[in-house]
XYZ file of C-alpha atoms in Angstrom:
741
model
C -122.212 -19.654 -129.527
C -124.179 -16.314 -130.257
C -127.732 -17.051 -131.913
C -127.968 -16.286 -135.459
C -129.513 -14.768 -137.787
C -130.132 -11.407 -136.264
C -132.350 -8.490 -137.787
C -130.801 -5.359 -137.036
C -133.490 -3.338 -138.557
C -136.151 -4.625 -136.125
C -136.754 -2.701 -132.836
C -139.585 -3.696 -130.751
C -139.304 -0.408 -128.675
C -139.045 2.137 -131.611
C -141.541 4.523 -132.441
C -142.036 2.729 -136.103
C -143.014 -0.502 -134.221
C -145.654 1.214 -132.119
C -146.896 3.259 -134.742
C -147.834 -0.048 -136.754
C -146.327 -3.401 -135.843
C -147.354 -5.043 -139.031
C -145.515 -2.521 -141.347
C -142.457 -2.762 -139.205
C -142.438 -6.554 -139.506
C -142.749 -6.247 -143.191
C -139.300 -4.573 -143.581
C -137.593 -7.628 -142.218
C -139.974 -10.707 -142.877
C -138.626 -11.556 -146.374
C -135.063 -11.561 -145.416
C -135.461 -12.864 -141.798
C -138.556 -15.026 -141.546
C -137.176 -16.258 -138.383
C -134.422 -14.334 -136.298
C -132.941 -13.889 -132.787
C -133.894 -10.817 -130.903
C -131.236 -10.059 -128.066
C -133.185 -7.587 -126.332
C -135.911 -10.365 -125.414
C -133.604 -13.292 -125.597
C -136.112 -14.977 -127.837
C -136.539 -16.099 -131.404
C -139.110 -14.146 -133.464
C -141.251 -15.946 -136.136
C -142.914 -13.674 -138.681
C -144.230 -16.036 -141.559
C -147.754 -17.374 -141.153
C -147.128 -20.831 -141.882
C -144.351 -21.106 -139.112
C -146.600 -19.321 -136.871
C -149.260 -21.795 -137.271
C -146.748 -24.465 -136.713
C -145.662 -23.175 -133.193
C -149.109 -22.277 -132.256
C -150.538 -25.795 -133.190
C -148.363 -28.084 -131.368
C -148.257 -27.767 -127.593
C -145.998 -31.090 -127.124
C -143.074 -29.171 -129.039
C -144.013 -25.612 -128.360
C -145.137 -25.273 -124.622
C -146.974 -22.254 -123.198
C -145.227 -23.017 -119.693
C -142.576 -20.562 -120.149
C -145.011 -17.541 -120.401
C -145.584 -17.668 -116.513
C -143.380 -20.056 -114.941
C -140.620 -17.402 -114.566
C -142.666 -14.858 -112.875
C -141.110 -14.295 -109.501
C -143.432 -13.483 -106.723
C -141.651 -11.222 -104.287
C -141.295 -13.211 -100.836
C -143.060 -10.480 -98.825
C -146.230 -11.183 -100.778
C -146.213 -14.887 -101.157
C -148.539 -15.288 -98.371
C -151.280 -13.358 -100.415
C -150.228 -14.769 -103.759
C -148.404 -18.117 -103.629
C -145.279 -18.572 -105.829
C -146.603 -21.760 -107.683
C -150.045 -20.124 -108.416
C -148.337 -17.988 -111.333
C -147.586 -21.219 -113.020
C -151.504 -21.972 -113.287
C -152.384 -18.818 -115.278
C -154.382 -20.064 -118.343
C -152.016 -18.490 -120.695
C -149.140 -20.381 -119.208
C -150.270 -23.858 -118.939
C -150.333 -27.019 -120.993
C -152.869 -29.932 -121.051
C -154.102 -31.542 -118.863
C -153.978 -28.582 -116.545
C -154.818 -26.131 -119.133
C -157.635 -28.181 -120.497
C -159.344 -28.202 -117.094
C -158.938 -24.387 -116.142
C -159.992 -23.470 -119.810
C -163.012 -25.650 -119.924
C -164.312 -24.206 -116.798
C -163.756 -20.666 -117.828
C -165.196 -21.505 -121.355
C -168.551 -21.861 -120.088
C -168.749 -18.251 -119.210
C -167.893 -16.990 -122.745
C -170.082 -18.681 -125.112
C -171.290 -17.069 -127.940
C -175.030 -17.021 -126.754
C -174.035 -15.782 -123.443
C -172.011 -12.952 -124.867
C -174.828 -11.842 -127.080
C -177.087 -11.659 -124.125
C -174.819 -9.193 -122.786
C -175.082 -6.903 -125.826
C -178.105 -5.006 -124.540
C -176.223 -4.032 -121.257
C -173.057 -3.221 -123.311
C -175.289 -0.801 -125.231
C -176.853 0.744 -122.242
C -173.405 1.268 -120.537
C -171.934 2.645 -123.720
C -174.677 5.388 -124.016
C -174.262 6.210 -120.445
C -170.413 6.709 -120.702
C -170.869 8.879 -123.891
C -173.505 10.878 -121.921
C -171.007 12.057 -119.541
C -168.496 13.327 -122.228
C -170.275 14.223 -125.292
C -170.788 17.847 -124.738
C -166.947 18.593 -124.439
C -166.114 17.979 -128.013
C -162.722 16.534 -127.450
C -161.279 13.993 -124.988
C -159.028 11.149 -124.487
C -161.005 7.982 -126.062
C -158.991 5.245 -124.320
C -159.554 6.252 -121.021
C -162.999 8.161 -121.373
C -164.576 5.446 -123.370
C -162.803 2.250 -124.644
C -161.361 1.109 -121.189
C -164.543 2.447 -119.449
C -166.804 0.265 -121.600
C -164.785 -2.845 -121.390
C -164.272 -2.604 -117.777
C -167.887 -2.001 -117.007
C -168.877 -5.011 -119.398
C -166.644 -7.215 -117.476
C -167.958 -6.047 -114.038
C -171.330 -7.028 -115.199
C -170.295 -10.268 -116.499
C -168.363 -11.077 -113.311
C -171.459 -9.728 -111.174
C -169.248 -7.240 -109.445
C -170.829 -4.022 -108.398
C -169.734 -0.422 -108.842
C -167.772 -0.511 -105.583
C -165.117 -2.856 -107.366
C -164.839 -0.806 -110.608
C -161.499 1.155 -109.395
C -159.993 -2.155 -108.316
C -160.843 -3.822 -111.605
C -159.621 -0.774 -113.656
C -156.333 -0.830 -111.904
C -156.096 -4.745 -112.226
C -155.503 -4.211 -115.927
C -152.465 -2.562 -115.998
C -151.124 -4.520 -113.015
C -151.723 -8.057 -114.514
C -149.924 -6.764 -117.781
C -147.025 -5.686 -116.089
C -146.599 -8.856 -113.968
C -147.446 -10.914 -117.185
C -144.833 -9.336 -119.277
C -142.207 -9.778 -116.510
C -142.066 -13.383 -117.418
C -140.237 -12.293 -120.742
C -139.344 -8.529 -120.213
C -137.675 -7.554 -116.897
C -140.090 -5.034 -114.970
C -138.559 -1.747 -114.449
C -137.187 -1.247 -110.854
C -138.918 1.944 -110.152
C -142.431 0.480 -110.536
C -141.599 -3.129 -109.275
C -142.655 -2.723 -105.558
C -145.444 -0.629 -106.201
C -147.022 -2.901 -108.763
C -146.626 -6.102 -106.547
C -148.021 -4.186 -103.434
C -151.168 -3.212 -105.513
C -151.667 -6.477 -107.163
C -151.518 -8.327 -103.792
C -153.928 -6.137 -102.243
C -156.374 -6.439 -105.240
C -155.841 -10.149 -105.213
C -156.588 -10.378 -101.276
C -160.049 -8.636 -102.058
C -160.619 -11.201 -104.745
C -159.960 -14.029 -102.827
C -162.495 -12.864 -100.199
C -165.146 -12.390 -103.045
C -164.607 -15.981 -104.240
C -165.031 -17.311 -100.621
C -168.372 -15.290 -100.326
C -169.456 -16.576 -103.621
C -168.657 -20.217 -102.904
C -170.596 -20.042 -99.862
C -173.476 -18.425 -101.322
C -173.330 -18.546 -105.276
C -175.084 -16.361 -107.586
C -175.696 -16.239 -111.282
C -172.496 -14.600 -112.052
C -169.373 -15.983 -113.813
C -167.167 -15.814 -110.513
C -169.787 -17.858 -108.726
C -169.995 -20.327 -111.396
C -166.159 -20.916 -111.354
C -166.216 -21.188 -107.503
C -168.939 -23.665 -107.510
C -167.501 -25.866 -110.417
C -166.917 -29.362 -109.116
C -164.743 -32.075 -110.564
C -165.838 -35.754 -111.094
C -165.120 -36.652 -107.589
C -167.360 -34.098 -106.308
C -164.683 -31.793 -105.021
C -164.277 -28.144 -106.051
C -162.625 -28.056 -109.430
C -160.580 -24.846 -108.748
C -159.020 -23.667 -105.575
C -160.040 -20.221 -104.256
C -156.891 -18.565 -105.297
C -157.066 -20.277 -108.455
C -160.520 -18.622 -109.296
C -159.305 -15.172 -108.106
C -156.050 -15.638 -110.353
C -158.282 -16.071 -113.640
C -160.379 -12.986 -112.593
C -156.978 -10.887 -112.715
C -156.440 -12.680 -116.203
C -159.920 -11.502 -117.269
C -159.309 -8.065 -115.943
C -156.587 -7.708 -118.453
C -157.822 -9.893 -121.383
C -161.520 -8.910 -121.072
C -160.869 -5.226 -120.849
C -157.688 -3.844 -122.282
C -157.136 -5.827 -125.352
C -160.450 -5.144 -126.794
C -160.191 -1.284 -125.651
C -157.007 -1.189 -127.550
C -158.888 -2.884 -130.508
C -161.517 -0.170 -130.629
C -159.062 2.658 -130.483
C -157.128 1.022 -133.204
C -160.412 0.809 -135.450
C -160.925 4.588 -134.844
C -157.658 5.242 -136.202
C -158.114 2.885 -139.373
C -161.434 4.359 -140.006
C -159.954 7.809 -140.179
C -157.704 6.773 -142.902
C -160.798 4.813 -144.711
C -163.528 7.161 -144.506
C -165.684 4.955 -147.083
C -165.550 2.177 -144.715
C -166.951 4.316 -141.826
C -169.834 5.763 -143.874
C -170.663 2.275 -144.975
C -170.700 0.867 -141.289
C -172.844 3.775 -140.164
C -175.189 3.140 -142.813
C -175.305 -0.849 -142.060
C -174.822 -1.497 -138.604
C -174.125 -5.236 -139.464
C -170.796 -4.331 -140.959
C -169.288 -3.088 -137.398
C -168.101 -6.694 -136.827
C -166.333 -6.672 -140.114
C -164.745 -3.417 -138.944
C -163.671 -4.930 -135.714
C -162.407 -8.019 -137.392
C -160.298 -6.047 -139.940
C -158.885 -3.879 -137.093
C -157.627 -7.184 -135.534
C -156.162 -8.429 -138.579
C -154.279 -5.319 -139.236
C -153.193 -4.810 -135.776
C -153.756 -7.433 -133.105
C -153.912 -6.130 -129.489
C -151.517 -8.488 -128.606
C -148.918 -8.488 -131.327
C -147.002 -11.636 -130.051
C -147.617 -14.880 -128.635
C -144.830 -16.662 -126.914
C -143.951 -20.359 -126.388
C -140.773 -22.493 -125.170
C -139.347 -24.947 -127.540
C -139.449 -28.456 -125.813
C -136.692 -30.033 -128.115
C -134.088 -28.945 -130.733
C -135.972 -28.125 -134.057
C -135.756 -26.091 -137.107
C -138.012 -23.270 -138.477
C -137.562 -21.885 -141.978
C -133.788 -23.257 -142.001
C -133.245 -21.660 -138.586
C -131.901 -23.940 -135.714
C -133.650 -23.541 -132.312
C -132.654 -25.287 -129.020
C -134.512 -26.860 -126.601
C -135.486 -24.349 -123.862
C -135.225 -21.249 -126.073
C -138.103 -18.827 -126.023
C -140.025 -18.103 -129.222
C -142.150 -15.239 -130.043
C -144.676 -15.524 -132.951
C -145.638 -12.418 -134.469
C -149.250 -12.246 -134.887
C -149.270 -8.919 -136.522
C -146.694 -10.118 -139.191
C -148.643 -13.528 -139.734
C -151.932 -11.514 -140.311
C -150.308 -9.388 -143.060
C -148.210 -12.161 -144.761
C -148.507 -11.350 -148.443
C -148.286 -15.129 -149.196
C -151.649 -15.493 -147.221
C -153.610 -12.442 -147.779
C -154.127 -10.200 -150.733
C -153.564 -6.362 -150.262
C -152.240 -6.944 -146.722
C -152.212 -3.516 -145.826
C -155.399 -2.260 -147.212
C -158.214 -1.786 -144.432
C -161.035 -3.714 -146.307
C -164.143 -4.557 -144.234
C -165.578 -6.736 -147.078
C -163.138 -9.493 -147.134
C -164.513 -12.714 -147.883
C -163.830 -14.265 -144.305
C -163.357 -11.312 -141.950
C -162.379 -13.699 -139.209
C -159.622 -15.590 -140.885
C -156.879 -14.013 -138.828
C -154.664 -15.011 -135.986
C -155.371 -12.169 -133.521
C -157.008 -14.457 -131.305
C -154.002 -16.886 -131.596
C -154.662 -20.525 -132.716
C -154.920 -23.963 -131.355
C -155.648 -24.888 -127.758
C -154.742 -21.314 -126.566
C -157.225 -19.752 -128.912
C -158.487 -16.651 -126.665
C -161.475 -18.024 -124.979
C -162.602 -14.588 -124.531
C -162.942 -13.981 -128.325
C -166.848 -13.961 -128.355
C -166.926 -11.404 -125.625
C -164.224 -9.209 -127.519
C -166.450 -9.409 -130.772
C -169.695 -8.216 -128.951
C -167.908 -5.638 -126.950
C -165.814 -4.332 -129.814
C -168.414 -4.321 -132.609
C -171.232 -2.758 -130.020
C -168.826 -0.183 -128.508
C -168.065 1.134 -132.178
C -171.576 1.007 -133.084
C -172.842 3.112 -130.417
C -169.950 5.534 -130.443
C -170.273 6.416 -134.012
C -174.163 6.291 -133.795
C -173.875 8.951 -131.199
C -170.801 11.060 -132.334
C -170.594 10.356 -136.203
C -167.977 13.231 -136.782
C -165.399 11.622 -134.266
C -161.884 11.429 -135.540
C -158.561 11.104 -133.960
C -156.661 14.507 -133.901
C -154.013 14.732 -136.453
C -150.788 12.777 -135.821
C -151.941 11.593 -132.294
C -149.210 11.096 -129.771
C -147.701 7.628 -129.659
C -148.596 7.341 -125.900
C -147.955 3.518 -124.917
C -146.751 1.712 -121.874
C -143.996 0.267 -123.871
C -144.004 -3.484 -123.441
C -143.253 -5.775 -126.449
C -145.662 -8.618 -125.682
C -148.470 -6.459 -124.288
C -148.287 -2.986 -125.584
C -150.703 -0.758 -123.928
C -151.913 2.285 -125.450
C -152.245 4.823 -122.768
C -154.301 7.517 -124.547
C -155.927 8.510 -127.938
C -156.992 12.146 -128.338
C -160.079 12.615 -130.451
C -162.403 15.540 -131.328
C -166.005 15.779 -132.754
C -168.504 18.202 -133.838
C -171.035 18.619 -130.550
C -173.761 19.607 -132.875
C -173.844 15.603 -133.388
C -175.708 15.493 -130.107
C -178.842 17.304 -131.309
C -178.805 15.594 -134.716
C -178.422 12.066 -133.335
C -181.194 12.323 -130.669
C -183.834 11.700 -133.322
C -181.921 8.618 -134.758
C -180.432 6.733 -131.828
C -182.940 5.239 -129.102
C -181.118 5.420 -125.603
C -181.716 3.431 -122.771
C -180.144 2.720 -119.290
C -180.868 0.177 -116.420
C -181.809 1.834 -113.279
C -182.502 0.432 -109.828
C -185.657 0.772 -107.843
C -184.683 2.731 -104.615
C -188.107 3.396 -103.109
C -191.712 2.190 -103.608
C -194.363 3.971 -101.528
C -198.007 4.292 -101.642
C -199.204 7.717 -102.865
C -202.818 7.247 -102.833
C -205.468 4.265 -103.007
C -204.238 2.283 -105.947
C -201.185 4.531 -106.948
C -197.622 3.820 -106.126
C -194.685 6.146 -106.368
C -191.816 4.381 -107.827
C -188.177 6.178 -107.424
C -185.279 5.290 -109.720
C -181.670 5.665 -109.574
C -178.519 4.552 -111.355
C -176.674 1.778 -109.610
C -173.585 3.769 -109.806
C -175.199 6.500 -107.686
C -174.290 9.282 -110.434
C -176.518 11.955 -111.973
C -179.217 10.946 -114.320
C -179.946 12.751 -117.718
C -181.302 16.157 -117.417
C -185.014 16.767 -118.104
C -187.647 19.468 -117.994
C -191.056 19.767 -116.709
C -193.766 17.652 -118.715
C -191.207 14.776 -119.751
C -191.907 11.415 -119.598
C -189.796 7.983 -119.747
C -190.391 4.930 -121.422
C -190.207 1.903 -118.923
C -189.735 -1.686 -119.860
C -192.406 -3.318 -117.517
C -192.105 -7.164 -116.612
C -195.286 -8.875 -117.967
C -197.066 -11.577 -115.928
C -196.890 -13.905 -118.987
C -193.221 -13.255 -119.395
C -191.400 -10.816 -121.603
C -191.873 -7.100 -121.205
C -194.296 -4.314 -121.821
C -193.131 -0.693 -123.109
C -195.069 2.075 -121.189
C -194.593 5.855 -120.834
C -194.961 7.544 -117.403
C -194.440 11.100 -116.590
C -191.750 12.176 -114.384
C -193.117 13.784 -111.224
C -189.940 14.238 -109.021
C -188.111 17.437 -108.933
C -186.260 18.401 -112.149
C -183.789 19.905 -109.866
C -182.535 16.570 -108.153
C -180.266 14.949 -110.470
C -179.740 11.598 -108.845
C -183.297 10.208 -108.612
C -186.420 10.074 -110.968
C -189.983 9.384 -109.655
C -193.031 8.141 -111.554
C -196.593 7.569 -110.061
C -198.447 4.575 -111.548
C -202.101 3.928 -111.108
C -203.163 0.329 -110.767
C -205.584 -0.213 -113.857
C -207.551 -3.501 -113.310
C -208.747 -3.285 -117.248
C -205.263 -2.195 -118.351
C -203.013 -4.344 -120.776
C -200.807 -5.275 -117.872
C -198.281 -2.714 -117.609
C -199.606 -0.843 -114.234
C -199.964 -4.578 -112.800
C -196.406 -5.335 -113.774
C -195.151 -2.295 -111.960
C -197.438 -2.776 -108.883
C -196.754 -6.578 -108.446
C -193.545 -7.062 -110.223
C -191.288 -4.213 -109.011
C -189.764 -4.122 -105.443
C -186.953 -1.838 -104.060
C -183.885 -3.385 -105.345
C -185.463 -4.434 -108.788
C -183.751 -3.472 -111.998
C -185.633 -1.692 -114.678
C -184.719 -0.642 -118.276
C -185.961 2.845 -119.068
C -185.456 5.133 -121.980
C -184.149 8.794 -121.826
C -186.581 11.260 -121.017
C -188.602 12.783 -123.968
C -190.801 16.016 -123.802
C -194.008 16.237 -125.776
C -195.760 18.441 -123.256
C -193.085 21.261 -122.569
C -193.847 24.092 -120.284
C -193.934 27.328 -122.571
C -193.075 30.355 -120.735
C -195.895 32.656 -119.572
C -196.642 35.056 -116.819
C -199.759 33.037 -115.769
C -200.761 29.318 -115.839
C -203.848 27.421 -114.940
C -203.140 23.669 -114.434
C -205.870 21.042 -114.537
C -205.387 17.458 -113.525
C -207.763 14.388 -113.533
C -206.614 11.537 -111.461
C -203.175 10.205 -112.251
C -202.850 13.138 -114.606
C -201.249 15.073 -111.650
C -197.740 13.358 -112.184
C -196.488 15.764 -115.034
C -198.235 18.751 -113.275
C -196.013 18.526 -110.301
C -192.976 19.248 -112.118
C -194.621 22.133 -113.777
C -195.891 23.688 -110.549
C -192.125 23.838 -109.405
C -190.842 25.036 -112.659
C -193.754 27.993 -112.543
C -192.772 28.913 -108.819
C -189.161 29.216 -109.776
C -189.917 31.431 -112.666
C -192.104 33.602 -110.356
C -195.122 33.098 -112.540
C -198.780 33.303 -111.416
C -200.449 29.927 -111.350
C -203.334 27.775 -110.093
C -204.288 24.060 -110.135
C -207.703 22.420 -110.435
C -207.433 18.680 -109.467
C -210.175 16.280 -109.817
C -210.230 12.676 -108.762
C -212.772 10.045 -107.768
C -212.318 10.184 -104.107
C -209.953 12.294 -101.936
C -208.225 9.019 -101.034
C -207.563 8.104 -104.590
C -205.908 11.430 -105.320
C -202.040 11.117 -105.479
C -199.508 13.584 -103.952
C -202.105 15.546 -102.262
C -199.926 15.934 -99.214
C -197.188 17.446 -101.366
C -199.583 20.164 -102.569
C -200.848 21.174 -99.056
C -198.090 23.977 -99.111
C -199.627 25.696 -101.804
C -202.863 26.494 -100.097
C -204.961 28.889 -101.960
C -203.645 27.796 -105.300
C -204.569 24.269 -105.327
C -208.382 23.703 -105.845
C -208.977 19.837 -104.968
C -212.451 18.410 -106.472
C -213.131 14.891 -105.277
C -216.042 13.583 -107.347
C -217.721 11.939 -104.563
C -217.761 15.180 -102.457
C -218.014 18.073 -105.077
C -218.893 16.314 -108.373
C -216.905 17.004 -111.526
C -214.500 19.984 -112.193
C -216.693 23.227 -112.943
C -214.515 23.752 -116.060
C -217.239 25.913 -117.687
C -217.261 28.215 -114.347
C -213.383 28.152 -114.212
C -212.765 29.165 -117.784
C -216.045 31.642 -118.231
C -213.933 34.551 -118.389
C -210.595 34.726 -120.838
C -207.507 35.734 -118.660
C -204.824 37.274 -120.897
C -201.455 35.874 -120.978
C -202.425 32.664 -119.560
C -201.713 29.193 -120.799
C -203.689 26.222 -119.737
C -202.080 22.717 -119.244
C -204.055 19.591 -118.610
C -203.580 16.100 -118.438
C -206.150 13.380 -117.636
C -208.795 10.877 -119.079
C -210.555 11.628 -122.392
C -213.866 12.872 -121.142
C -211.994 15.528 -118.995
C -210.048 16.728 -121.999
C -213.000 17.033 -124.267
C -214.718 18.950 -121.801
C -211.860 21.354 -121.389
C -211.763 21.812 -125.115
C -215.547 22.874 -125.031
C -215.010 25.095 -122.044
C -212.069 26.957 -123.781
C -213.657 27.320 -127.074
C -213.745 31.080 -126.716
C -210.267 31.489 -125.572
C -207.255 32.434 -127.908
C -205.928 29.611 -130.139
C -202.626 28.063 -128.665
C -204.170 28.402 -125.027
C -204.674 24.779 -124.384
C -201.732 22.204 -123.939
C -202.830 18.674 -123.125
C -201.385 15.232 -122.564
C -203.573 12.072 -123.065
C -203.495 8.710 -121.406
C -204.587 7.151 -124.720
C -204.772 7.942 -128.429
C -207.138 10.644 -129.480
C -209.978 8.837 -131.647
C -209.651 10.261 -135.304
C -212.854 9.825 -137.278
C -212.221 10.125 -141.211
C -214.729 11.084 -143.645
C -212.934 9.700 -146.730
C -210.925 6.512 -147.340
C -207.336 6.395 -147.217
C -205.208 6.266 -150.283
C -201.522 5.203 -151.057
C -198.723 7.682 -151.359
C -195.146 7.984 -151.657
C -192.561 9.175 -149.091
C -188.931 10.010 -149.908
C -186.493 9.745 -146.812
C -183.845 12.351 -147.628
C -181.052 10.883 -145.661
C -181.037 7.625 -147.394
C -182.608 8.892 -150.706
C -184.859 5.810 -150.662
C -188.380 6.637 -152.011
C -191.173 4.123 -150.871
C -194.889 3.633 -151.471
C -196.983 3.673 -148.395
C -200.202 1.466 -149.196
C -203.578 1.643 -147.645
C -203.582 -0.104 -144.458
C -199.761 0.257 -143.736
C -198.008 3.176 -141.915
C -195.039 5.204 -142.936
C -193.143 3.588 -139.937
C -194.161 0.087 -141.119
C -192.645 0.764 -144.864
C -189.496 2.156 -143.342
C -188.833 -0.756 -141.036
C -189.563 -3.209 -143.695
C -186.899 -1.553 -145.952
C -184.462 -1.529 -142.949
C -184.378 2.197 -142.498
C -183.214 3.607 -139.193
C -186.449 4.820 -137.369
C -187.054 5.123 -133.684
C -190.482 4.327 -132.535
C -192.244 3.134 -129.358
C -195.929 3.259 -128.780
C -196.865 3.242 -132.583
C -200.289 4.868 -131.646
C -199.248 8.437 -131.860
C -199.086 9.238 -127.990
C -195.303 9.124 -127.047
C -193.557 11.220 -129.825
C -190.732 8.974 -130.252
C -190.961 8.799 -134.129
C -191.615 12.491 -134.588
C -189.939 13.405 -137.888
C -189.515 16.663 -139.855
C -191.262 17.344 -142.952
C -189.216 18.806 -145.674
C -191.933 18.946 -148.394
C -195.489 18.079 -148.476
C -198.325 18.125 -146.146
C -199.414 15.732 -143.471
C -202.908 14.404 -142.279
C -202.113 14.587 -138.687
C -203.614 11.778 -136.523
C -201.345 11.749 -133.491
C -202.396 12.769 -129.884
C -199.401 15.056 -129.275
C -199.034 18.138 -131.605
C -201.260 20.998 -130.948
C -203.533 22.427 -133.705
C -201.230 25.137 -134.300
C -198.478 22.679 -134.468
C -200.304 20.530 -136.999
C -201.154 23.391 -139.087
C -197.491 24.612 -139.378
C -196.695 21.217 -140.976
C -193.062 21.137 -139.629
C -193.255 17.539 -138.308
C -195.563 14.414 -138.133
C -195.642 11.199 -136.122
C -194.984 8.658 -138.733
C -196.534 5.661 -136.895
C -199.951 6.953 -137.269
C -200.164 9.997 -139.718
C -200.336 9.892 -143.409
C -200.052 12.347 -146.410
C -202.939 14.914 -146.461
C -205.442 14.189 -149.133
C -204.326 15.541 -152.432
C -200.696 15.341 -151.563
C -199.202 12.285 -153.325
C -195.626 12.650 -152.027
C -194.070 13.399 -148.790
C -190.215 14.255 -148.237
C -189.173 13.535 -144.759
C -185.828 14.392 -142.989
C -185.143 10.765 -142.272
């Protein structure tokens, strides 16, 4: 006897369905809250209350039908045992489901996922670095899937060498899981299973290795988990199987949600504006996206007895597909169901992560991934939008539809605009550590993936998160002293300072080859201006920025000479590298020749010459005096510590208008512009807070500043174009500043 009722207007393979599943369901839900869909040989349930009934009772609506019918081809059963498919978490019921789920849950706690957020941000920035200059691209492959896959690699403790495999497993697992309900196309069947078995074999080997020598990663934790009797709780193959599930659920579904969010925000520009202004709203954007369009629009169950839903008789053994997309937009549950509203009273009150015992165990990961990925994307590229009428490019599977691409465009002027508003960091690996002189180590850094690092120019520095002996980290700036032409490595030179605040000790004692270090993008407050002739002056570790400057001067065909002083010859770093420049380099060890003879060196004014100097304060003060008769703008310096500023009159309060936000705040005596901006919650970048790193440099639109930094030259300070808001204030007599912030 044929199943009834049917819903002739419903077509899970139609363009209308893939364009917006919830809207497609709305056309049939009122007349057919439960209907039979012959193409899937399953009942479709659309109303929220019926959906909750099915998801809430595993004894009457079993998950076993989700994977039990997956047929492993005989030629691959020696790698992927047939009975293993029944043990997928999505296809089991208690008590087996409880055992496997509880082991997996430990790896997806809210606290643990929140701890991943900084790593997700770093990886998001690096991904955007690679494509931001193009102005157009495929967001799915280029960003969404890239980010979620990399996050999963970090969580599972898989290196970059496994990136391609995990990327491929997403689609393979989706195909195999869907084959329990939808027949896999014959033309891809053999290829899918061959590639899945190959990846599965690699995972089994990895699990065996982690079981023998567990680390702190999630694969190791699952492999090492034991039951009450002391035996391993999961077999090696079961752990590997769950990794394949995570490859799909932990990467593809969140990537789909991020892409969907971009589409919804394009139609709700006010929501995008609000989220960019208030980053706490990105989680609301993500939740509302999931409500409107769950990445998995269905969940499936098997009826365990004859029963009735909304007056429709369903027989034992029948498959039931509950529509999460329809339940989330049921007008009997939610007001304005198709409006994209990021201010709903309970943004997470939806069924996108299903309900009951099979509620998605990776939901905490998805929420952190999705909200962070969207935040960074629009921080960096606020003008990003989908192209008009983007193609419906899907791998068409009703249970797990996979968006294959989403073409987007953006204004490349975002790149420069956002550099002053978004702090970018990355995790690098120490690939070499060598003595460069007595008390000086040279640290070489590279990205774990071996790829190119951001471009930089001579004089640039990076901010390094240095491990502190007492715990935590210290932020320190170090000049890059490698070749700016080498894209895959950076080098810094660090002097051990016994009287320092712990930064140099942290690097000397805390970093070894293989250590992971967080660093910021290069900043350059000491840029080498074009000139036919240079005189470089370095004192001690001040040689570090000068090395790249010499290389740049050589490449430009400029004349140059270096005067390099130090306590002893043995304490002077990188001397060996300078030997090839005999005649241009003048070494002045203090114990042999005394101090640098600056008065003699600069006795005669040399036309068309710029002087670049880095070293301790006494050296730079002496250089100021020696160059007093040279043209203004000749000397460019970089200091180790803040320049002392002597005030003849007391500070006064003043007002600052932040033009981008429209806020006007009062800066009282004893507080900085940066202090009041942060207290108000305005987005500001800062680091050293003492006027030496340049991170907080801000453009002046109106007014004059009392400059107290150690970066801007006298000419730059007089120009009143920018100021360091961590130390500088309004000039006396200027009651109001307007800043481009």
